[in-house]
Coordinates of C-alpha atoms and ligand atoms in Angstrom, one line a residue:
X1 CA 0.0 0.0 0.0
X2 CA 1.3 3.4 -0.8
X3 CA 1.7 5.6 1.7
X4 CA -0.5 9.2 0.9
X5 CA 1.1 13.0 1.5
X6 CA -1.2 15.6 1.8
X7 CA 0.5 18.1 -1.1
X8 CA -0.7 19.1 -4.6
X9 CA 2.8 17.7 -5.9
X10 CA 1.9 14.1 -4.6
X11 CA -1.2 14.5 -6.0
X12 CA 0.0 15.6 -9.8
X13 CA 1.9 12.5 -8.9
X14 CA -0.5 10.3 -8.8
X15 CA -2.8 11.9 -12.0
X16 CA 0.4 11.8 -14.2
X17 CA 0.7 8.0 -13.2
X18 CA -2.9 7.8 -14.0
X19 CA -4.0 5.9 -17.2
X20 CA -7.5 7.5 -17.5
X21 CA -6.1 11.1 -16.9
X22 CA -7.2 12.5 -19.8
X23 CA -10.5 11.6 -20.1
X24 CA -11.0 14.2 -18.0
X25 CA -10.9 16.6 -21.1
X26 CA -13.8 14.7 -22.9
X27 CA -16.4 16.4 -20.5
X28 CA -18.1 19.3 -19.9
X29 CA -17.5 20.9 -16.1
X30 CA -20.0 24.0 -14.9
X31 CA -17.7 26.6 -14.2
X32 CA -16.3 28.5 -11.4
X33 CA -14.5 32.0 -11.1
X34 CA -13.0 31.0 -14.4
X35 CA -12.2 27.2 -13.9
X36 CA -13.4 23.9 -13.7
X37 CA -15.6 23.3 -10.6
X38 CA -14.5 20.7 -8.7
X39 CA -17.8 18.1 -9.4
X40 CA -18.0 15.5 -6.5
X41 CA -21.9 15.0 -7.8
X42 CA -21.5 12.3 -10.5
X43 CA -23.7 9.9 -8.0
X44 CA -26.5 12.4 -8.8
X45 CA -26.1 13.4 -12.3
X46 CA -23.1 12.7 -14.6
X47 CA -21.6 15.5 -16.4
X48 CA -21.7 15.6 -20.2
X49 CA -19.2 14.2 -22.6
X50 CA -18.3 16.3 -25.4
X51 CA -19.1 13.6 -27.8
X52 CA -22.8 13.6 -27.0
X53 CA -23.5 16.7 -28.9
X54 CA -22.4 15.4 -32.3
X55 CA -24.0 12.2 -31.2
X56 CA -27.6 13.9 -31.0
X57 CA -26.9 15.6 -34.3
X58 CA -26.4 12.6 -36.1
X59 CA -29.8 11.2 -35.3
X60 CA -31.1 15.0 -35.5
X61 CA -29.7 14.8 -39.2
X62 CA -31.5 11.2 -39.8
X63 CA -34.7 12.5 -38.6
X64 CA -34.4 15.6 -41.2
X65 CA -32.7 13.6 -43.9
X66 CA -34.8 10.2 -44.1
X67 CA -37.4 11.2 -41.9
X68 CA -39.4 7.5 -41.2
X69 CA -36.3 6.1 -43.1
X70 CA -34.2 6.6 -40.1
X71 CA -35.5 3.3 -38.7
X72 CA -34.2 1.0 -41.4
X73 CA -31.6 3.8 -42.8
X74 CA -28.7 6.3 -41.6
X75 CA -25.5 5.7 -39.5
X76 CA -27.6 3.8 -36.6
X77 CA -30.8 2.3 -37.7
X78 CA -33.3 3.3 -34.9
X79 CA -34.7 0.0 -35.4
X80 CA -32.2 -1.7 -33.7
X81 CA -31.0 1.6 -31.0
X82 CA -31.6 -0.3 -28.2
X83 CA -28.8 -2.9 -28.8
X84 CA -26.2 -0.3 -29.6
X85 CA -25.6 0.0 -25.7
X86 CA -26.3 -3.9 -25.5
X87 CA -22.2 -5.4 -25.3
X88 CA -21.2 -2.3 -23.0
X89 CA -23.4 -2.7 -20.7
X90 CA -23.1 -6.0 -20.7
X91 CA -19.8 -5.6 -19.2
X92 CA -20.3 -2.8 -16.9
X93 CA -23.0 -5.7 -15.2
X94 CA -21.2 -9.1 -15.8
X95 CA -24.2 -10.1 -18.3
X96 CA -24.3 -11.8 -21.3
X97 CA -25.6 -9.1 -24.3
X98 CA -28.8 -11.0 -24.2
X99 CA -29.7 -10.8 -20.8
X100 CA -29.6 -7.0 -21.0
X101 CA -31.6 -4.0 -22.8
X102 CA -32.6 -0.5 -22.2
X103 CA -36.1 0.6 -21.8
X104 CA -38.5 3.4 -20.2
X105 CA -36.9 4.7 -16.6
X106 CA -36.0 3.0 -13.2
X107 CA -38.8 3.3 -11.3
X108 CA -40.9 2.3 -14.4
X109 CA -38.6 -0.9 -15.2
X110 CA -38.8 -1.9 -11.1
X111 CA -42.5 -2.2 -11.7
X112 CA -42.3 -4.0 -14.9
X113 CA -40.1 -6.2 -13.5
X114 CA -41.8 -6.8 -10.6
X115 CA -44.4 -8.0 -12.4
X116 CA -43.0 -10.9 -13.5
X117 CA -40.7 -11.8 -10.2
X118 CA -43.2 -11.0 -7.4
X119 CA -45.8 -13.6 -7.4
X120 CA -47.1 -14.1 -4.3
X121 CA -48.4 -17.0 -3.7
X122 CA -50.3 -18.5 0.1
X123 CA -47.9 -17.3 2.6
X124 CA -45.1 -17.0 0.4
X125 CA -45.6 -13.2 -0.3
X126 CA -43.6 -10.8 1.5
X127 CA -40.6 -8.7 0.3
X128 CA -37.4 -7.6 1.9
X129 CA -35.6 -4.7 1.2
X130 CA -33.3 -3.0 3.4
X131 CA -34.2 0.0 5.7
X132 CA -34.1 3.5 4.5
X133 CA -33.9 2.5 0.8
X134 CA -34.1 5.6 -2.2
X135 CA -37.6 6.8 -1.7
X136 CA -38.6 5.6 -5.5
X137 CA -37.7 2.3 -4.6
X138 CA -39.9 2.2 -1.2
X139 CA -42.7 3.6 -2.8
X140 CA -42.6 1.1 -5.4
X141 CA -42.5 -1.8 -3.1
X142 CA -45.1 0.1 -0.9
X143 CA -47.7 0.6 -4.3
X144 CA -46.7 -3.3 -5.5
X145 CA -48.3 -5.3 -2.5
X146 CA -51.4 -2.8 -2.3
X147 CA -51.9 -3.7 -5.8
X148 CA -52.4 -7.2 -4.4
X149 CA -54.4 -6.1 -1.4
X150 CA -51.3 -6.8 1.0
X151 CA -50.7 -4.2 4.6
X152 CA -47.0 -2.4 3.5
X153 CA -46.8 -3.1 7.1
X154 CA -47.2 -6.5 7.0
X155 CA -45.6 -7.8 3.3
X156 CA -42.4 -5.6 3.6
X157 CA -39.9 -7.0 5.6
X158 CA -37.1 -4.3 5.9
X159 CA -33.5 -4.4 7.9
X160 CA -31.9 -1.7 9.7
X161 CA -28.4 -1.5 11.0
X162 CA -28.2 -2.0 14.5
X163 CA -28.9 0.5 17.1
X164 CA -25.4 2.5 17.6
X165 CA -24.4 1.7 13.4
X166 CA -25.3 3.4 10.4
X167 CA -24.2 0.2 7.8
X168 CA -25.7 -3.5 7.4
X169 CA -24.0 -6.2 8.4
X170 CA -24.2 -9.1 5.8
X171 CA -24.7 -11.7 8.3
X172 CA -28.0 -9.7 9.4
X173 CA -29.2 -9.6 6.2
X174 CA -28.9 -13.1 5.6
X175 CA -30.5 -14.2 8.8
X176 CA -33.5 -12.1 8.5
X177 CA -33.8 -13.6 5.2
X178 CA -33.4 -17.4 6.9
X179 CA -35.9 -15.9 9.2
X180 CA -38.6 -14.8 7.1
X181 CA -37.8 -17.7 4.5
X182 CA -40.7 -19.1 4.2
X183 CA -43.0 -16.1 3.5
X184 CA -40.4 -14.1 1.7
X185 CA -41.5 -14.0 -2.5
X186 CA -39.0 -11.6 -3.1
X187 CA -35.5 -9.9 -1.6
X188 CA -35.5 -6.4 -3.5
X189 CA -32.6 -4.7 -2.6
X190 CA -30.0 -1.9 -3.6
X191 CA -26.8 -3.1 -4.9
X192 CA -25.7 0.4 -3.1
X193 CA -27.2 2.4 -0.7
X194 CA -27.6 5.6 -1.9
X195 CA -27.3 7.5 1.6
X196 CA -24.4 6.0 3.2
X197 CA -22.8 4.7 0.2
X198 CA -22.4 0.9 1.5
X199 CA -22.0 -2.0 -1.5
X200 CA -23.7 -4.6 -0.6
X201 CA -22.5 -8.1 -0.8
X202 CA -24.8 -9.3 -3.9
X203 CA -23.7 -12.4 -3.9
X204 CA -24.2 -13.3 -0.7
X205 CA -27.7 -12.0 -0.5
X206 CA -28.9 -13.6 -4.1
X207 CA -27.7 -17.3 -2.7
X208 CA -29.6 -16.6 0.9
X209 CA -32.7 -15.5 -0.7
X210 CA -32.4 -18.4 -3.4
X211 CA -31.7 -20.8 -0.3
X212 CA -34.9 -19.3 0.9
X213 CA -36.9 -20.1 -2.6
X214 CA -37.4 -16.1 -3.3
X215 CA -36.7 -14.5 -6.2
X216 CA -33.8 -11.7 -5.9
X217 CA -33.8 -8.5 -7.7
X218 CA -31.3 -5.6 -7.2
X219 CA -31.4 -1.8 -7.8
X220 CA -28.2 -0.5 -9.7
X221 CA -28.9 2.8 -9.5
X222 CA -25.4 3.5 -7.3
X223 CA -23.7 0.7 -8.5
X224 CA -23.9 0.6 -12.6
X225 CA -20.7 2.2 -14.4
X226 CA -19.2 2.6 -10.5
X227 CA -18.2 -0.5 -9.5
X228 CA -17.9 -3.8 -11.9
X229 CA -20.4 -6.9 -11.1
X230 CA -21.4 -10.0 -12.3
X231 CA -24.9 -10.3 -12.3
X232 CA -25.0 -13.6 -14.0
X233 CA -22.5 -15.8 -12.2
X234 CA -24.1 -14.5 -8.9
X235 CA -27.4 -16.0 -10.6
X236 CA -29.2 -12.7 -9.7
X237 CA -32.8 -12.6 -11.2
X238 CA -33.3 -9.3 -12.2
X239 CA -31.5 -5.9 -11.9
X240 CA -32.4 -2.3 -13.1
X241 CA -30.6 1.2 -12.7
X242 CA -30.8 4.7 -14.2
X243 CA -28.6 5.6 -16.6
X244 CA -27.9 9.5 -15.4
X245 CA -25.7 9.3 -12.2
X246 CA -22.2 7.4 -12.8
X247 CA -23.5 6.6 -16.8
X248 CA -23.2 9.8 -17.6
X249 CA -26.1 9.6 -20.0
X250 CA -27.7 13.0 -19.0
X251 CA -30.9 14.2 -17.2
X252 CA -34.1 11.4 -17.5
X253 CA -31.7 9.1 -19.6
X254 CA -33.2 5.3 -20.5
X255 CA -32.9 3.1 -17.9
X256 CA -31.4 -0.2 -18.0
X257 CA -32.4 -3.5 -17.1
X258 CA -31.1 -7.1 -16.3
X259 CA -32.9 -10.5 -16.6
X260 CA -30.8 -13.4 -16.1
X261 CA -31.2 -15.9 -19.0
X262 CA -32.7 -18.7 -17.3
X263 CA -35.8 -16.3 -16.8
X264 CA -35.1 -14.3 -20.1
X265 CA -35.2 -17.3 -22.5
X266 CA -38.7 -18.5 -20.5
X267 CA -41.1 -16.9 -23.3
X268 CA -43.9 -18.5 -21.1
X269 CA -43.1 -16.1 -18.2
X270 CA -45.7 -13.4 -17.3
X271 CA -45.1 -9.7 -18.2
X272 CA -46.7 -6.7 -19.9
X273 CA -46.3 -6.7 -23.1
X274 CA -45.6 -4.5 -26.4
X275 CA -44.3 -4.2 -29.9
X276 CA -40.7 -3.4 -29.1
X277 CA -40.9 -6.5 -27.4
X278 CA -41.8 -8.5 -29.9
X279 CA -39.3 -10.3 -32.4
X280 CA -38.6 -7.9 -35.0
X281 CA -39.2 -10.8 -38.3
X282 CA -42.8 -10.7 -36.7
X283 CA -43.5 -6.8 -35.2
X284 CA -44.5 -5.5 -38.2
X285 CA -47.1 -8.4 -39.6
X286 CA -49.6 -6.6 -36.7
X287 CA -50.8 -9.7 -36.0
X288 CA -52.4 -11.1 -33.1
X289 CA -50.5 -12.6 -30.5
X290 CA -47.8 -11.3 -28.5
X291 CA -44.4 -13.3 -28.5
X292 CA -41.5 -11.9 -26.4
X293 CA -38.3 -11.9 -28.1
X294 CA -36.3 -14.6 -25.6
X295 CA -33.8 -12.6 -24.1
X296 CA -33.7 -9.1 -21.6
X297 CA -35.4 -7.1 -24.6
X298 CA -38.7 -9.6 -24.5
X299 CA -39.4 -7.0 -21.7
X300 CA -39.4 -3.4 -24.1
X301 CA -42.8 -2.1 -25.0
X302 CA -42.6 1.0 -27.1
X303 CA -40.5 1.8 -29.7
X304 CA -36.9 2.6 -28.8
X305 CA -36.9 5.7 -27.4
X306 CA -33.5 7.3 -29.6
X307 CA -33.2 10.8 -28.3
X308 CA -33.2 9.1 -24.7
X309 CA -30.9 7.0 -25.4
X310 CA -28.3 8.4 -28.0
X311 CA -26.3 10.0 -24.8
X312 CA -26.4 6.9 -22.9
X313 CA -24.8 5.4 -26.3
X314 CA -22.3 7.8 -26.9
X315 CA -21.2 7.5 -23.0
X316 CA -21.0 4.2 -23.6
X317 CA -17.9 4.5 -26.0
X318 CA -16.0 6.1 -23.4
X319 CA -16.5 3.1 -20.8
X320 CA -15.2 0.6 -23.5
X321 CA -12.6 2.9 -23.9
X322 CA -11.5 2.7 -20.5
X323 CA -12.8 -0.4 -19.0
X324 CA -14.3 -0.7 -16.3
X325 CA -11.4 -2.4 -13.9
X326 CA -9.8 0.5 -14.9
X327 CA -11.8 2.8 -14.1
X328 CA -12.5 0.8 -10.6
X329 CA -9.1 0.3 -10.3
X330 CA -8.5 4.4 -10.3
X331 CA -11.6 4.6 -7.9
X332 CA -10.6 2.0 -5.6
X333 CA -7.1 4.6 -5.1
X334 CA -8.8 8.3 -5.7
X335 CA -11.6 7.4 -2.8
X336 CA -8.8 6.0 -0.8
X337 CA -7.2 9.7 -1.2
X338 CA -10.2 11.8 -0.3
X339 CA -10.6 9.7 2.8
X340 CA -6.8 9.5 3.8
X341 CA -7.4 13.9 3.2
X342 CA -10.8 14.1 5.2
X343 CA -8.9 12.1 7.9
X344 CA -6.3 15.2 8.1
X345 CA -9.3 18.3 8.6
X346 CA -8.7 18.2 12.6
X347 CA -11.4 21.9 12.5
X348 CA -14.3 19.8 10.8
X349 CA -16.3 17.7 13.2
X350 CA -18.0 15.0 10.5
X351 CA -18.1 10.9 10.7
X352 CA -17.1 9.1 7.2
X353 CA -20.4 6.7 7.8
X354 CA -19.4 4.7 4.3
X355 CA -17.9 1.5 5.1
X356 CA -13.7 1.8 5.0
X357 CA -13.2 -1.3 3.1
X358 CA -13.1 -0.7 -0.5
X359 CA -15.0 -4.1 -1.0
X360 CA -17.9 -2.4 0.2
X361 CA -18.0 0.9 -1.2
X362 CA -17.7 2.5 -4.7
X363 CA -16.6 6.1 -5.0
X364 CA -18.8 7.9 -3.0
X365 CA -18.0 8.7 0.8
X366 CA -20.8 10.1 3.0
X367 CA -20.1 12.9 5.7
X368 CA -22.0 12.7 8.9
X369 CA -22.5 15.8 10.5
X370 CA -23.9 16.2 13.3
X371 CA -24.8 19.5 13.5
X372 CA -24.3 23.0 10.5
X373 CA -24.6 19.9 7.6
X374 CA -26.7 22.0 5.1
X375 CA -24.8 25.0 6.0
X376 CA -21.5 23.3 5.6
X377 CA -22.8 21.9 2.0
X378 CA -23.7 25.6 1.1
X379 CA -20.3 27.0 2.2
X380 CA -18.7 24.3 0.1
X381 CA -21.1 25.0 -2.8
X382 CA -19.8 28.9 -2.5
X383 CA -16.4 27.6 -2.7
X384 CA -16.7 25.8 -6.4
X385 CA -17.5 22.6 -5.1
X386 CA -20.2 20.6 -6.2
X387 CA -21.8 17.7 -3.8
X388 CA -25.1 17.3 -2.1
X389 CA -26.9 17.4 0.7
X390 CA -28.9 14.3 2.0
X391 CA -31.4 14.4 5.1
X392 CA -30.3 13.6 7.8
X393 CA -27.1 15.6 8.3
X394 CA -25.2 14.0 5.1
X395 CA -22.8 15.5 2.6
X396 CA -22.1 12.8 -0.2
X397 CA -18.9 13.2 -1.8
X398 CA -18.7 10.8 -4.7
X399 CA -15.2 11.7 -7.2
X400 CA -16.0 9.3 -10.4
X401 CA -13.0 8.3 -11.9
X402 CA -13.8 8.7 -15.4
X403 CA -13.7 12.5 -15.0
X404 CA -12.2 13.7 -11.1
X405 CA -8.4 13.5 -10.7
X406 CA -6.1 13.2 -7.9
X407 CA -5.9 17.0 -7.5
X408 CA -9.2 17.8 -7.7
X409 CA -9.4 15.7 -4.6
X410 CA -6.6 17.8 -3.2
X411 CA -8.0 20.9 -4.4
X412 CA -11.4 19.9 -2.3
X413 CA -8.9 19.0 0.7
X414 CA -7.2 22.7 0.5
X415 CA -10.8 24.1 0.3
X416 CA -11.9 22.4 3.6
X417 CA -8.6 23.2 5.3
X418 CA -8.3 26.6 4.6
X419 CA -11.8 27.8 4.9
X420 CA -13.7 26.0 7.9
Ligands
LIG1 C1 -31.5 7.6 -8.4 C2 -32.3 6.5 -7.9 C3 -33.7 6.3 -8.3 C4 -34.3 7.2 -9.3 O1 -35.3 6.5 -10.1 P1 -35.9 7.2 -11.4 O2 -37.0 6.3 -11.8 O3 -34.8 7.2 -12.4 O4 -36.3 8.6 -11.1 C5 -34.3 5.2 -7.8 N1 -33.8 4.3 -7.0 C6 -32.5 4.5 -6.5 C7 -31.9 3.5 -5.6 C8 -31.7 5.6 -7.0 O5 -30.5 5.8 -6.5

């Protein structure tokens, strides 16, 4: 392990020793005094690459050149736009190109696919998420088992860190789940949480609630172009994330979903249908009779929505560009900086609640304070630095490797030091 110094020459150090340095200069920053802000937000909303403005011109210019032609015609057939961000993706999830697509939103696709993997059935028919989940994701569980005339209180199991911690422990989540194993249908829960930052141990938690005979779904929101998984050798179920925060794919983006194979080849298995989900050789008979294409895109319903998704692809290049053990591999070190920095601020009274080993955490590190949190977010705001504020008493900081250097980290260090 290399041993940190808290100076700007270390850190130029470390950025010229960086491989993905200069990705930096294939995005867009929101300025500050004259320079680059230093953007710490990338959990929320990724900034924009360059390329995605030629990128929305090229479809812009099939639209005016071919007009209805642009399906069949023009540099990227809009029949087929969906799959363009298939093989990246792919990667970025451990998946196989078939068992993933883009489609609608997150919330939207949680629904959807909760509708084929929540089935209660007798007293198999509670879910269990963990405590304090993304509001979305709560209020879709919540709205899900009313729709089968179920008490929230009663079919949602959730887990809260002990009294005294703000993380899970992985052996509580597991027991709760051997607890509640035989009413449990379903174990719905984030792959990150996106208010202390803690990765959760997927695996672990997909073989539990398997042991248990539920189905296990996960929410990628904070985990999806952060930190690499495999989705299909942990035999996950289903997954789905937004494609704005660490994709970079810009503000409402298409969302992205995961259904493992052994589910996505099933043609028999229920869901709502649509065209777009329909093999293409039959779509446009308009005959009757719905049959799903057999992979992840058996799941689409309207026609591929291009302008939504033509940032996502062209974000997408960059990502195979630098690989995503790259990029985690640069993460793993830049969030190990920040902290190693935060550690030095002896005038700032703040706990790091994200968990300190880098196993279970991507880039983001949540600030605890207990008292002035807001205010403290605002000074910082007033000082060029982007990040946010999270009720109760969080700052998140979250440098994404693809775009935040070394001395931007520094730079936020010097900041803090100097001013508070
Ligand atoms: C960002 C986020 C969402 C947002 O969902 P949308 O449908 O894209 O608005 C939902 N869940 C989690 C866990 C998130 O982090």
């Amino acid at each position: 392990m290399l041993a940190f110094e808290p100076t700007s020459t270390f850190a130029r150090q470390l950025d010229a020793q960086d491989p993905l340095h200069t990705f930096k200069n294939d995005f867009h920053f929101p300025q500050h005094e004259g320079r680059n802000a230093i953007y710490f937000c990338g959990n929320s909303l990724g900034l924009q690459p360059k390329a995605v403005a030629n990128a929305i011109q090229t479809e812009l210019n099939s639209w005016q050149q071919l007009a209805v032609g642009g399906y069949f015609g023009g540099t990227n057939p809009w029949l087929y736009y969906q799959d363009y961000c298939k093989p990246t993706l792919a990667k970025l999830v451990g998946a196989s190109t078939q068992e993933v697509t883009v489609m609608n939103a997150l919330t939207v696709n949680l629904h959807l696919l909760m509708l084929s993997f929540y089935k209660p059935n007798g007293k198999r028919y509670k879910i269990l998420m963990e405590a304090g989940a993304f509001p979305s994701d709560q209020y879709a569980v919540e709205t899900q088992v009313r729709q089968y005339g179920f008490n929230p209180d009663e079919a949602i199991v959730e887990i809260a860190p002990r009294a005294g911690e703000k993380t899970l422990r992985t052996a509580d989540i597991i027991e709760s789940i051997n607890t509640h194993a035989e009413e449990l249908a379903l174990v719905m829960f984030a792959g990150m949480n996106y208010y202390t930052g803690q990765l959760f141990d997927m695996a672990a938690i997909t073989k539990a609630g398997h042991a248990a005979g539920a189905m296990v779904g996960f929410d990628l929101a904070h985990v999806t172009g952060n930190v690499p998984v495999q989705l299909h050798g942990w035999n996950v179920d289903f997954a789905a994330w937004c494609s704005y925060k660490y994709l970079n794919a810009g503000p409402g983006a298409v969302g992205g979903v995961f259904v493992h194979e052994k589910h996505a080849q099933n043609v028999q298995l229920g869901r709502l249908g649509g065209w777009w989900g329909n093999d293409e050789k039959t779509r446009f008979k308009m005959e009757k009779g719905f049959v799903p294409k057999a992979d992840a895109s058996g799941w689409c319903m309207s026609t591929s929505q291009v302008m939504n998704t033509v940032c996502l692809k062209a974000s997408l290049e960059m990502f195979e560009q630098a690989g995503i053990e790259n990029l985690r591999a640069k993460s793993i070190r830049l969030t190990a900086y920040l902290q190693y920095l935060l550690q030095q601020l002896p005038n700032l009274s703040f706990e790091i609640i994200t968990p300190e080993n880098p196993d279970e955490r991507g880039a983001q590190l949540s600030l605890y304070f207990k008292e002035n949190g807001r205010a403290i977010h605002d000074a910082m705001h007033a000082a060029g630095i982007i990040v946010d504020y999270r009720e109760p008493g969080v700052i998140r900081v979250a440098p994404a490797p693809m775009y935040c250097s070394f001395e931007d980290v520094y730079r936020f260090y010097e900041i803090l030091k100097t001013q508070f």
